[in-house]
CSV table of C-alpha atoms and ligand atoms in Angstrom, one decimal:
chain,number,residue,atom,x,y,z
A,1,MET,CA,3.4,-14.3,-19.2
A,2,ASP,CA,4.6,-16.8,-16.4
A,3,PHE,CA,2.7,-17.2,-14.0
A,4,ALA,CA,4.5,-20.1,-12.0
A,5,LEU,CA,5.7,-19.4,-8.4
A,6,THR,CA,9.6,-20.2,-8.0
A,7,ASP,CA,11.3,-22.0,-4.6
A,8,GLU,CA,11.9,-17.7,-3.8
A,9,HIS,CA,8.1,-16.8,-4.0
A,10,ARG,CA,7.0,-19.5,-2.4
A,11,MET,CA,10.2,-18.7,0.7
A,12,VAL,CA,8.8,-15.5,0.7
A,13,GLN,CA,4.9,-16.7,1.0
A,14,ASP,CA,6.3,-18.7,4.6
A,15,MET,CA,8.6,-16.5,6.2
A,16,VAL,CA,5.7,-14.5,6.0
A,17,LYS,CA,2.9,-16.4,6.9
A,18,GLY,CA,5.0,-17.7,9.7
A,19,PHE,CA,5.5,-14.0,10.9
A,20,GLY,CA,1.7,-13.1,10.4
A,21,GLN,CA,0.2,-15.8,11.4
A,22,LYS,CA,2.3,-16.6,14.5
A,23,GLU,CA,3.0,-13.7,15.7
A,24,VAL,CA,0.3,-11.1,14.8
A,25,ALA,CA,-2.7,-13.3,14.5
A,26,PRO,CA,-2.8,-13.8,18.1
A,27,ILE,CA,-2.5,-10.5,19.1
A,28,ILE,CA,-4.8,-8.1,16.4
A,29,LYS,CA,-7.6,-8.8,18.1
A,30,GLU,CA,-6.6,-6.3,21.3
A,31,TYR,CA,-4.4,-4.0,19.7
A,32,ASP,CA,-7.4,-3.4,16.9
A,33,ARG,CA,-9.5,-2.7,19.9
A,34,LYS,CA,-6.7,-0.4,21.6
A,35,GLN,CA,-6.6,1.2,18.3
A,36,GLU,CA,-2.6,1.2,18.4
A,37,MET,CA,0.0,-0.5,16.6
A,38,ALA,CA,2.0,-3.0,18.7
A,39,ASP,CA,5.4,-1.9,19.1
A,40,PHE,CA,7.7,-5.3,17.4
A,41,ILE,CA,5.6,-4.5,14.4
A,42,LEU,CA,8.1,-2.3,12.5
A,43,PRO,CA,11.2,-3.5,14.4
A,44,ARG,CA,10.0,-7.7,13.7
A,45,MET,CA,9.0,-6.8,9.8
A,46,ALA,CA,12.8,-5.2,9.9
A,47,GLU,CA,14.8,-8.1,10.8
A,48,LEU,CA,13.0,-10.1,8.7
A,49,GLY,CA,13.9,-8.1,5.9
A,50,ILE,CA,10.4,-7.6,4.6
A,51,LEU,CA,10.7,-3.8,4.7
A,52,GLY,CA,13.4,-4.2,1.6
A,53,ILE,CA,12.3,-7.4,0.1
A,54,CYS,CA,12.3,-6.5,-3.5
A,55,LEU,CA,15.3,-3.9,-2.7
A,56,PRO,CA,18.5,-4.8,-4.3
A,57,VAL,CA,20.5,-6.5,-1.7
A,58,ARG,CA,23.6,-3.1,-2.8
A,59,TYR,CA,21.2,-0.8,-1.4
A,60,GLY,CA,19.9,-2.7,1.2
A,61,GLY,CA,17.4,-4.9,0.3
A,62,GLN,CA,16.9,-8.9,0.0
A,63,GLY,CA,17.4,-8.9,-3.8
A,64,MET,CA,13.9,-10.4,-4.5
A,65,ASP,CA,11.6,-9.6,-7.7
A,66,TYR,CA,8.4,-7.2,-7.7
A,67,ILE,CA,6.0,-10.5,-7.1
A,68,SER,CA,7.7,-11.1,-3.8
A,69,LEU,CA,5.9,-8.3,-2.7
A,70,GLY,CA,3.0,-9.0,-3.9
A,71,LEU,CA,3.3,-11.8,-2.1
A,72,ALA,CA,4.4,-10.9,0.8
A,73,CYS,CA,1.4,-8.3,0.8
A,74,GLU,CA,-1.1,-11.4,0.8
A,75,GLU,CA,-0.2,-12.8,3.4
A,76,LEU,CA,0.1,-9.7,6.1
A,77,GLU,CA,-3.1,-8.5,4.8
A,78,ALA,CA,-4.7,-12.6,5.8
A,79,VAL,CA,-3.7,-11.3,8.6
A,80,ASP,CA,-4.5,-7.7,9.5
A,81,SER,CA,-4.6,-4.3,7.2
A,82,THR,CA,-2.4,-3.0,9.2
A,83,LEU,CA,0.1,-5.0,8.0
A,84,ARG,CA,0.6,-4.4,4.7
A,85,VAL,CA,-0.3,-0.6,5.0
A,86,VAL,CA,3.4,0.0,6.3
A,87,MET,CA,4.6,-2.1,3.1
A,88,SER,CA,2.1,0.4,0.7
A,89,VAL,CA,3.8,3.1,2.0
A,90,HIS,CA,7.3,2.6,3.2
A,91,ILE,CA,8.5,0.5,-0.2
A,92,GLY,CA,5.7,1.6,-2.4
A,93,LEU,CA,4.8,4.9,-1.8
A,94,ASN,CA,8.3,5.4,-0.6
A,95,SER,CA,11.3,3.5,-1.5
A,96,LEU,CA,10.4,2.8,-4.8
A,97,ALA,CA,10.5,5.9,-5.7
A,98,LEU,CA,13.7,6.5,-4.1
A,99,LEU,CA,14.6,3.5,-6.5
A,100,GLN,CA,13.3,4.8,-9.5
A,101,TRP,CA,13.6,8.7,-9.0
A,102,GLY,CA,16.6,8.6,-6.5
A,103,THR,CA,20.0,9.8,-7.9
A,104,GLU,CA,22.9,7.7,-6.6
A,105,GLU,CA,23.7,9.3,-3.3
A,106,GLN,CA,20.0,9.9,-2.0
A,107,LYS,CA,19.4,6.0,-2.5
A,108,GLU,CA,23.1,5.7,-0.7
A,109,LYS,CA,21.8,8.2,2.2
A,110,PHE,CA,18.0,7.5,2.3
A,111,LEU,CA,17.3,4.5,0.4
A,112,VAL,CA,19.6,2.0,1.7
A,113,PRO,CA,18.6,2.9,5.6
A,114,GLN,CA,14.8,2.1,4.6
A,115,SER,CA,15.3,-0.7,3.4
A,116,ARG,CA,17.0,-2.8,6.0
A,117,GLY,CA,14.0,-1.7,8.1
A,118,GLU,CA,16.5,1.0,10.5
A,119,LYS,CA,14.5,4.4,9.2
A,120,ILE,CA,10.8,3.7,8.5
A,121,ALA,CA,9.3,5.7,5.5
A,122,CYS,CA,6.1,7.3,4.9
A,123,PHE,CA,4.1,9.1,1.4
A,124,GLY,CA,2.7,13.1,1.5
A,125,LEU,CA,0.4,13.6,-0.6
A,126,THR,CA,-2.5,13.9,0.9
A,127,GLU,CA,-4.1,17.8,2.5
A,128,PRO,CA,-6.8,18.8,4.6
A,129,GLY,CA,-8.4,19.9,1.3
A,130,ALA,CA,-6.6,18.1,-1.4
A,131,GLY,CA,-7.2,14.2,-1.5
A,132,SER,CA,-8.1,13.3,-5.3
A,133,ASP,CA,-7.9,16.4,-7.0
A,134,VAL,CA,-4.1,16.1,-6.0
A,135,ALA,CA,-2.8,19.3,-7.9
A,136,ALA,CA,-5.6,21.3,-5.8
A,137,MET,CA,-2.5,21.4,-2.9
A,138,THR,CA,-1.6,24.5,-1.2
A,139,SER,CA,1.5,23.2,0.5
A,140,THR,CA,3.9,25.1,-0.9
A,141,ALA,CA,8.0,24.5,-0.8
A,142,LYS,CA,10.1,28.1,-1.1
A,143,LYS,CA,13.4,27.9,-2.6
A,144,THR,CA,15.8,30.2,-1.3
A,145,ASN,CA,19.5,30.3,-2.3
A,146,SER,CA,21.0,26.9,-0.5
A,147,ARG,CA,18.0,25.8,0.2
A,148,TYR,CA,14.0,24.9,0.0
A,149,VAL,CA,11.4,26.3,2.9
A,150,ILE,CA,8.0,24.2,3.3
A,151,ASN,CA,5.3,25.5,4.0
A,152,GLY,CA,1.8,23.2,4.6
A,153,GLU,CA,0.0,20.2,6.6
A,154,LYS,CA,-0.6,17.5,4.9
A,155,MET,CA,-3.4,14.7,6.1
A,156,TRP,CA,-4.4,10.8,6.7
A,157,ILE,CA,-0.5,9.7,6.6
A,158,SER,CA,-0.3,5.8,7.1
A,159,LEU,CA,2.6,5.8,9.8
A,160,ALA,CA,3.5,9.7,10.1
A,161,THR,CA,3.7,9.8,13.9
A,162,LYS,CA,6.4,6.2,12.8
A,163,ALA,CA,7.9,7.5,10.3
A,164,ASP,CA,11.9,8.5,10.1
A,165,LEU,CA,11.3,10.2,6.4
A,166,ALA,CA,8.1,11.1,4.2
A,167,LEU,CA,8.3,11.7,1.1
A,168,VAL,CA,6.1,15.0,0.5
A,169,VAL,CA,4.6,16.6,-2.6
A,170,ALA,CA,4.5,20.5,-1.9
A,171,ARG,CA,3.9,23.7,-4.5
A,172,THR,CA,7.3,25.1,-6.2
A,173,ASP,CA,5.9,27.2,-8.8
A,174,PRO,CA,2.4,28.7,-7.8
A,175,GLU,CA,2.0,30.6,-11.4
A,176,ALA,CA,2.6,27.6,-13.5
A,177,PRO,CA,-0.9,28.0,-15.9
A,178,ASP,CA,-1.3,24.2,-15.3
A,179,PRO,CA,-1.1,23.8,-11.2
A,180,HIS,CA,-0.1,20.1,-12.1
A,181,ASP,CA,3.8,21.2,-13.5
A,182,GLY,CA,3.7,23.5,-10.0
A,183,LEU,CA,4.7,20.5,-7.5
A,184,SER,CA,7.5,19.0,-6.9
A,185,ALA,CA,8.6,15.9,-4.6
A,186,PHE,CA,11.1,16.2,-1.0
A,187,ILE,CA,12.9,13.9,0.6
A,188,VAL,CA,12.3,15.3,4.7
A,189,GLU,CA,13.6,14.3,7.9
A,190,MET,CA,10.8,14.3,10.7
A,191,GLU,CA,13.3,15.5,12.2
A,192,ARG,CA,13.7,18.8,11.7
A,193,SER,CA,12.8,21.5,12.9
A,194,GLY,CA,8.8,23.0,12.6
A,195,VAL,CA,7.6,19.1,11.3
A,196,SER,CA,5.4,18.1,13.7
A,197,THR,CA,2.6,14.9,13.5
A,198,GLY,CA,-0.5,13.3,15.5
A,199,ASP,CA,-2.3,10.6,15.2
A,200,ILE,CA,-6.2,10.6,14.1
A,201,HIS,CA,-8.2,8.6,16.4
A,202,GLY,CA,-11.9,6.9,15.4
A,203,LYS,CA,-11.5,5.4,12.6
A,204,LEU,CA,-13.5,2.1,11.1
A,205,GLY,CA,-11.1,0.6,9.8
A,206,VAL,CA,-7.0,-0.3,10.2
A,207,ARG,CA,-7.5,0.6,13.5
A,208,ALA,CA,-4.0,-1.4,15.1
A,209,GLY,CA,-1.9,0.8,12.5
A,210,SER,CA,-1.3,4.8,12.0
A,211,THR,CA,-2.8,7.1,10.5
A,212,GLY,CA,-2.1,10.8,11.5
A,213,TRP,CA,-1.3,14.1,10.2
A,214,ILE,CA,2.5,16.2,9.5
A,215,ALA,CA,2.9,20.1,9.8
A,216,PHE,CA,5.4,21.9,8.1
A,217,GLN,CA,5.9,25.2,9.2
A,218,ASP,CA,9.1,27.0,8.1
A,219,VAL,CA,11.0,23.6,7.4
A,220,GLU,CA,14.0,24.2,5.7
A,221,VAL,CA,15.5,21.1,3.6
A,222,PRO,CA,18.7,21.4,1.3
A,223,LEU,CA,18.3,21.4,-2.1
A,224,GLU,CA,19.6,17.9,-2.1
A,225,ASN,CA,16.6,16.4,-0.8
A,226,ARG,CA,14.3,17.4,-4.0
A,227,LEU,CA,13.7,14.2,-5.4
A,228,GLY,CA,13.6,14.6,-9.2
A,229,GLU,CA,13.5,17.4,-11.2
A,230,GLU,CA,11.7,20.9,-9.9
A,231,GLY,CA,7.7,20.3,-12.0
A,232,GLU,CA,8.0,16.9,-11.6
A,233,GLY,CA,5.7,15.9,-8.6
A,234,PHE,CA,2.7,15.6,-10.4
A,235,LYS,CA,4.7,12.2,-12.1
A,236,ILE,CA,6.2,11.1,-9.1
A,237,ALA,CA,3.6,11.2,-7.1
A,238,MET,CA,1.5,9.1,-9.6
A,239,SER,CA,4.1,6.7,-10.4
A,240,CYS,CA,4.5,6.4,-6.3
A,241,LEU,CA,0.9,5.1,-6.5
A,242,ASP,CA,1.4,3.0,-10.1
A,243,ASN,CA,3.4,0.7,-6.8
A,244,GLY,CA,1.1,2.0,-3.8
A,245,ARG,CA,-1.5,0.4,-5.7
A,246,TYR,CA,0.2,-2.8,-6.2
A,247,THR,CA,0.9,-3.7,-2.9
A,248,VAL,CA,-3.1,-2.4,-1.5
A,249,ALA,CA,-4.2,-4.7,-4.4
A,250,ALA,CA,-2.7,-7.8,-3.8
A,251,GLY,CA,-3.2,-6.8,0.2
A,252,ALA,CA,-6.8,-6.8,-0.6
A,253,THR,CA,-6.8,-10.2,-2.3
A,254,GLY,CA,-5.2,-11.5,0.7
A,255,LEU,CA,-8.3,-10.1,2.8
A,256,ILE,CA,-10.5,-11.9,0.3
A,257,ARG,CA,-8.4,-14.8,1.1
A,258,ALA,CA,-8.8,-14.4,5.3
A,259,SER,CA,-12.7,-13.6,4.2
A,260,MET,CA,-13.4,-17.3,2.0
A,261,GLU,CA,-11.3,-19.7,4.8
A,262,ALA,CA,-13.2,-17.5,7.6
A,263,SER,CA,-16.3,-18.5,5.6
A,264,ASN,CA,-15.7,-22.4,4.9
A,265,LYS,CA,-14.6,-23.6,8.3
A,266,TYR,CA,-18.4,-21.7,10.2
A,267,ALA,CA,-20.2,-23.0,7.3
A,268,ASN,CA,-18.3,-26.2,8.1
A,269,GLU,CA,-19.4,-26.4,11.9
A,270,ARG,CA,-22.3,-24.2,12.1
A,271,ARG,CA,-24.9,-26.6,12.1
A,272,ALA,CA,-29.4,-25.4,11.0
A,273,PHE,CA,-32.0,-27.4,10.2
A,274,GLY,CA,-30.3,-30.3,10.7
A,275,ARG,CA,-26.7,-29.7,8.4
A,276,GLU,CA,-24.0,-28.3,8.4
A,277,ILE,CA,-24.9,-24.7,6.5
A,278,GLY,CA,-22.5,-24.9,4.1
A,279,LYS,CA,-25.0,-27.6,2.6
A,280,PHE,CA,-27.4,-25.3,2.2
A,281,GLN,CA,-26.9,-23.7,-1.6
A,282,LEU,CA,-27.1,-20.1,-1.1
A,283,VAL,CA,-24.4,-19.9,1.3
A,284,GLN,CA,-22.4,-22.1,-1.2
A,285,GLN,CA,-23.3,-19.5,-3.9
A,286,LYS,CA,-21.0,-16.3,-1.4
A,287,ILE,CA,-18.5,-19.3,-0.8
A,288,ALA,CA,-18.2,-19.3,-4.7
A,289,HIS,CA,-18.6,-16.0,-5.7
A,290,MET,CA,-15.6,-15.4,-3.0
A,291,VAL,CA,-13.8,-18.0,-5.0
A,292,LYS,CA,-13.8,-16.3,-8.5
A,293,SER,CA,-13.1,-12.5,-6.9
A,294,TYR,CA,-9.6,-14.7,-4.9
A,295,GLU,CA,-8.5,-15.9,-8.6
A,296,ALA,CA,-9.5,-12.8,-10.7
A,297,ALA,CA,-8.4,-10.9,-8.2
A,298,LYS,CA,-4.7,-13.0,-8.0
A,299,LEU,CA,-4.7,-12.7,-11.6
A,300,LEU,CA,-4.7,-9.3,-12.2
A,301,TYR,CA,-1.9,-8.3,-9.3
A,302,LEU,CA,0.2,-11.0,-10.4
A,303,ARG,CA,0.4,-9.4,-14.2
A,304,ALA,CA,0.9,-6.3,-13.1
A,305,GLY,CA,4.0,-7.7,-11.2
A,306,TRP,CA,4.9,-9.8,-13.7
A,307,MET,CA,4.6,-6.0,-16.0
A,308,LYS,CA,6.8,-4.9,-13.2
A,309,ASN,CA,9.9,-7.2,-12.9
A,310,GLN,CA,9.4,-6.8,-17.0
A,311,GLY,CA,9.5,-3.1,-16.8
A,312,ILE,CA,6.9,-2.4,-18.7
A,313,ARG,CA,4.7,0.5,-17.5
A,314,ASN,CA,1.4,-0.9,-15.9
A,315,THR,CA,-0.4,2.4,-13.9
A,316,ARG,CA,-3.4,0.3,-16.3
A,317,GLU,CA,-3.2,-2.9,-15.5
A,318,THR,CA,-2.4,-1.7,-11.2
A,319,SER,CA,-5.6,0.7,-11.0
A,320,LEU,CA,-7.2,-2.4,-12.3
A,321,ALA,CA,-6.1,-4.5,-10.2
A,322,LYS,CA,-6.6,-2.2,-7.0
A,323,TRP,CA,-9.9,-1.5,-8.3
A,324,PHE,CA,-10.9,-4.7,-8.7
A,325,ALA,CA,-9.2,-6.6,-6.0
A,326,THR,CA,-10.4,-3.6,-2.7
A,327,ASP,CA,-14.3,-3.9,-4.2
A,328,GLU,CA,-14.3,-7.7,-4.0
A,329,SER,CA,-12.4,-7.8,-0.3
A,330,PHE,CA,-15.3,-5.7,0.6
A,331,ASP,CA,-18.2,-7.7,-0.6
A,332,ALA,CA,-16.3,-10.4,0.9
A,333,ALA,CA,-16.0,-9.8,4.0
A,334,SER,CA,-19.8,-8.2,4.5
A,335,GLU,CA,-20.5,-11.6,2.4
A,336,ALA,CA,-18.4,-13.1,5.3
A,337,ILE,CA,-20.2,-11.7,8.4
A,338,GLN,CA,-23.7,-12.9,6.7
A,339,ILE,CA,-22.4,-16.6,6.7
A,340,HIS,CA,-21.6,-16.1,10.4
A,341,GLY,CA,-24.5,-14.4,10.9
A,342,ALA,CA,-24.9,-12.6,14.6
A,343,TYR,CA,-21.5,-14.1,15.6
A,344,GLY,CA,-19.9,-12.3,12.1
A,345,TYR,CA,-21.1,-9.1,14.2
A,346,SER,CA,-19.4,-9.6,17.3
A,347,ASP,CA,-15.1,-9.2,18.0
A,348,GLU,CA,-15.6,-12.5,19.0
A,349,TYR,CA,-14.8,-13.8,14.9
A,350,GLU,CA,-12.4,-11.9,12.6
A,351,VAL,CA,-14.3,-11.1,9.7
A,352,GLU,CA,-16.1,-7.8,11.5
A,353,ARG,CA,-12.4,-6.7,10.9
A,354,TYR,CA,-12.1,-7.5,7.4
A,355,LEU,CA,-14.9,-5.4,6.3
A,356,ARG,CA,-14.2,-2.2,8.7
A,357,ASN,CA,-10.9,-2.6,7.2
A,358,ALA,CA,-11.7,-3.8,3.4
A,359,LYS,CA,-13.6,0.1,3.3
A,360,GLY,CA,-10.3,2.3,3.6
A,361,ALA,CA,-8.9,0.9,1.0
A,362,ILE,CA,-11.5,1.2,-1.6
A,363,ILE,CA,-10.8,5.2,-0.5
A,364,TYR,CA,-6.7,5.5,-0.4
A,365,GLU,CA,-4.2,5.1,-3.3
A,366,GLY,CA,-7.4,6.3,-5.8
A,367,THR,CA,-11.3,6.1,-4.3
A,368,SER,CA,-13.1,3.3,-6.7
A,369,GLU,CA,-14.9,6.1,-8.3
A,370,ILE,CA,-11.1,7.8,-9.6
A,371,HIS,CA,-10.4,4.2,-10.5
A,372,GLN,CA,-13.6,3.4,-12.7
A,373,LEU,CA,-12.5,7.5,-14.7
A,374,MET,CA,-9.6,6.2,-15.2
A,375,GLN,CA,-10.3,2.6,-17.3
A,376,ALA,CA,-13.7,4.3,-18.7
A,377,GLY,CA,-10.6,6.9,-20.4
A,378,TYR,CA,-8.0,4.4,-21.3
A,379,ALA,CA,-11.2,2.3,-22.8
A,380,LEU,CA,-12.3,5.5,-24.4
A,381,GLY,CA,-9.1,6.2,-25.3
A,382,TYR,CA,-9.1,9.4,-23.5
A,383,ARG,CA,-5.7,8.2,-21.5
A,384,ASP,CA,-3.1,7.1,-22.2
A,385,ASP,CA,0.5,7.2,-19.7
A,386,PRO,CA,3.7,8.6,-22.3
A,387,PRO,CA,6.8,7.3,-21.2
A,388,LEU,CA,8.4,9.1,-17.9
A,389,ARG,CA,11.8,10.3,-17.4
A,390,CYS,CA,12.8,7.9,-15.2
A,391,GLU,CA,11.1,4.5,-15.5
A,392,LEU,CA,10.4,1.6,-12.4
A,393,PRO,CA,13.1,-0.5,-13.4
A,394,ALA,CA,12.8,-3.6,-14.3
A,395,TYR,CA,13.6,-7.0,-12.2
A,396,ASP,CA,17.0,-8.2,-12.7
A,397,VAL,CA,18.1,-10.9,-10.6
A,398,ASP,CA,22.2,-11.0,-11.1
A,399,SER,CA,21.6,-6.8,-10.7
A,400,TRP,CA,19.2,-6.9,-7.7
A,401,GLN,CA,21.1,-10.1,-6.1
A,402,ASN,CA,24.6,-8.2,-7.0
A,403,PRO,CA,25.8,-7.0,-3.1
A,404,LYS,CA,27.5,-4.2,-5.4
B,501,LIG,C1,-6.6,4.7,5.9
B,501,LIG,C2,-6.4,6.2,5.2
B,501,LIG,C3,-4.5,6.2,4.8
B,501,LIG,C4,-4.4,6.8,4.7
B,501,LIG,N1,-3.1,7.1,4.2
B,501,LIG,C5,-2.8,7.9,3.5
B,501,LIG,C6,-0.8,7.8,2.9
B,501,LIG,O1,-0.5,7.7,3.5
B,501,LIG,N2,-0.5,9.3,2.2
B,501,LIG,C7,-0.9,10.1,1.5
B,501,LIG,O2,-0.9,11.0,1.4
B,501,LIG,N3,-2.5,10.2,1.6
B,501,LIG,C8,-3.1,8.5,2.7
B,501,LIG,N4,-4.4,8.8,2.5
B,501,LIG,C9,-5.5,9.7,2.2
B,501,LIG,C10,-5.9,9.3,0.4
B,501,LIG,O3,-5.5,9.0,-0.3
B,501,LIG,C11,-7.3,10.1,-0.1
B,501,LIG,O4,-8.5,10.5,1.7
B,501,LIG,C12,-7.9,9.7,-0.9
B,501,LIG,O5,-7.5,9.9,-1.8
B,501,LIG,C13,-9.4,9.9,-1.2
B,501,LIG,O6,-9.5,11.8,-0.8
B,501,LIG,P1,-10.1,12.1,0.4
B,501,LIG,O7,-10.5,11.5,1.1
B,501,LIG,O8,-9.9,14.0,0.3
B,501,LIG,O9,-11.7,12.1,-0.6
B,501,LIG,P2,-12.3,13.5,-2.0
B,501,LIG,O10,-11.6,13.4,-3.2
B,501,LIG,O11,-12.8,14.6,-1.3
B,501,LIG,O12,-13.2,12.2,-2.3
B,501,LIG,C14,-14.6,12.7,-1.7
B,501,LIG,C15,-15.1,11.4,-2.5
B,501,LIG,O13,-15.6,12.3,-4.1
B,501,LIG,C16,-15.4,11.2,-4.9
B,501,LIG,N5,-14.7,12.3,-6.3
B,501,LIG,C17,-14.2,13.3,-5.8
B,501,LIG,N6,-13.7,13.6,-7.3
B,501,LIG,C18,-14.0,12.6,-8.0
B,501,LIG,C19,-14.4,12.6,-9.7
B,501,LIG,N7,-13.8,13.6,-10.4
B,501,LIG,N8,-15.6,12.0,-9.6
B,501,LIG,C20,-16.1,11.2,-9.0
B,501,LIG,N9,-16.5,11.3,-8.1
B,501,LIG,C21,-15.3,11.5,-6.9
B,501,LIG,C22,-14.3,10.4,-4.9
B,501,LIG,O14,-14.8,8.8,-5.3
B,501,LIG,C23,-15.2,10.0,-2.9
B,501,LIG,O15,-16.3,9.3,-3.2
B,501,LIG,C24,-5.7,8.0,3.8
B,501,LIG,C25,-6.6,7.5,3.9
B,501,LIG,C26,-7.4,6.2,4.8
B,501,LIG,C27,-8.4,6.3,4.6
């Protein structure tokens, strides 16, 4: 494994960092307080090519590799988790699934505008009564001669009210002996008749982002909008999570870094008992722990990104990276508040927002409990990952950067 960053990787880091720190950091507190997403975020991310960063040029993307996606997510979440959430759903959970499972026609029709950021994409898996237990979902897609008719409700959907397109998983075969085999995936244009959406307010974190619900009432979609084969919905959803979780892991690594940097700055300025608080060993211990968390989280996501680049299945490694980084980011943000004392408890400083944002990532894209079950399952030999009909393509620089 070679984790040395290339010039292109550094360029991505600088560009995304510049956007986040100069354009978003100054206004993020205001939008977090208002519980609104700033209007300029999505168009600006599109303009900078961030929304298609790791998609092939011929599909409208920037032709960078999967590590670039991780680096971008780290820089974005170092500013605010809501920026990284955009990448998780638009690229991780949706666009990469089109790249992996889509037909050429679907890639031309849906992936190209998504990669360019002309269309925004979301991912509808969770329902009011089905989160970790995906196969308990009750949304249905009934096949008629020339179309599917979708009914049901999706809940806790990031960008629900901002997206133009959703990747939706619904039940096509209620009689399947194993309910996992009765699910299928669909690309749904949000403008279709019968689709309605709304925002969820009062969230603990990711307040400057958009989280909502999508209801489907007799929504007709053509057969050619089905992604993959009928009955492949669960496998497709899990492969989406392999990519979404990677972005969450990389983002949480950025959150650890932000907590560490804020703590270092404050510990070097704040004085108590005649010296900077950074001189006290108990404060140093917290900083040292953040350093350890950051370095380990970074290596774990880079390994997952490297495996994606090579075309090696990485469900196990990505799950570990996501579980580790998100748990550690919560601890780092909590200790950053402790280092800031009472000031950390107010939104005068950034660290209280880091803590509120960090909690969400321990819940979405597999709760920490689900990742622990996965890791124990692999270790005990209860779980393995059989090859998929369509694997995420390995990164190939010539093919990715070829416009044709
Ligand atoms: C901010 C935010 C954004 C989100 N964005 C999206 C999105 O874009 N698209 C989407 O589809 N979903 C999204 N989600 C939903 C998210 O993926 C689910 O919340 C998550 O999968 C957990 O499901 P649940 O909330 O129903 O909890 P449950 O599955 O009901 O779990 C409740 C508790 O029980 C535990 N538990 C459940 N099963 C087990 C078990 N077998 N063993 C041990 N413990 C268990 C869980 O770990 C958890 O602690 C989002 C959620 C949030 C908070």
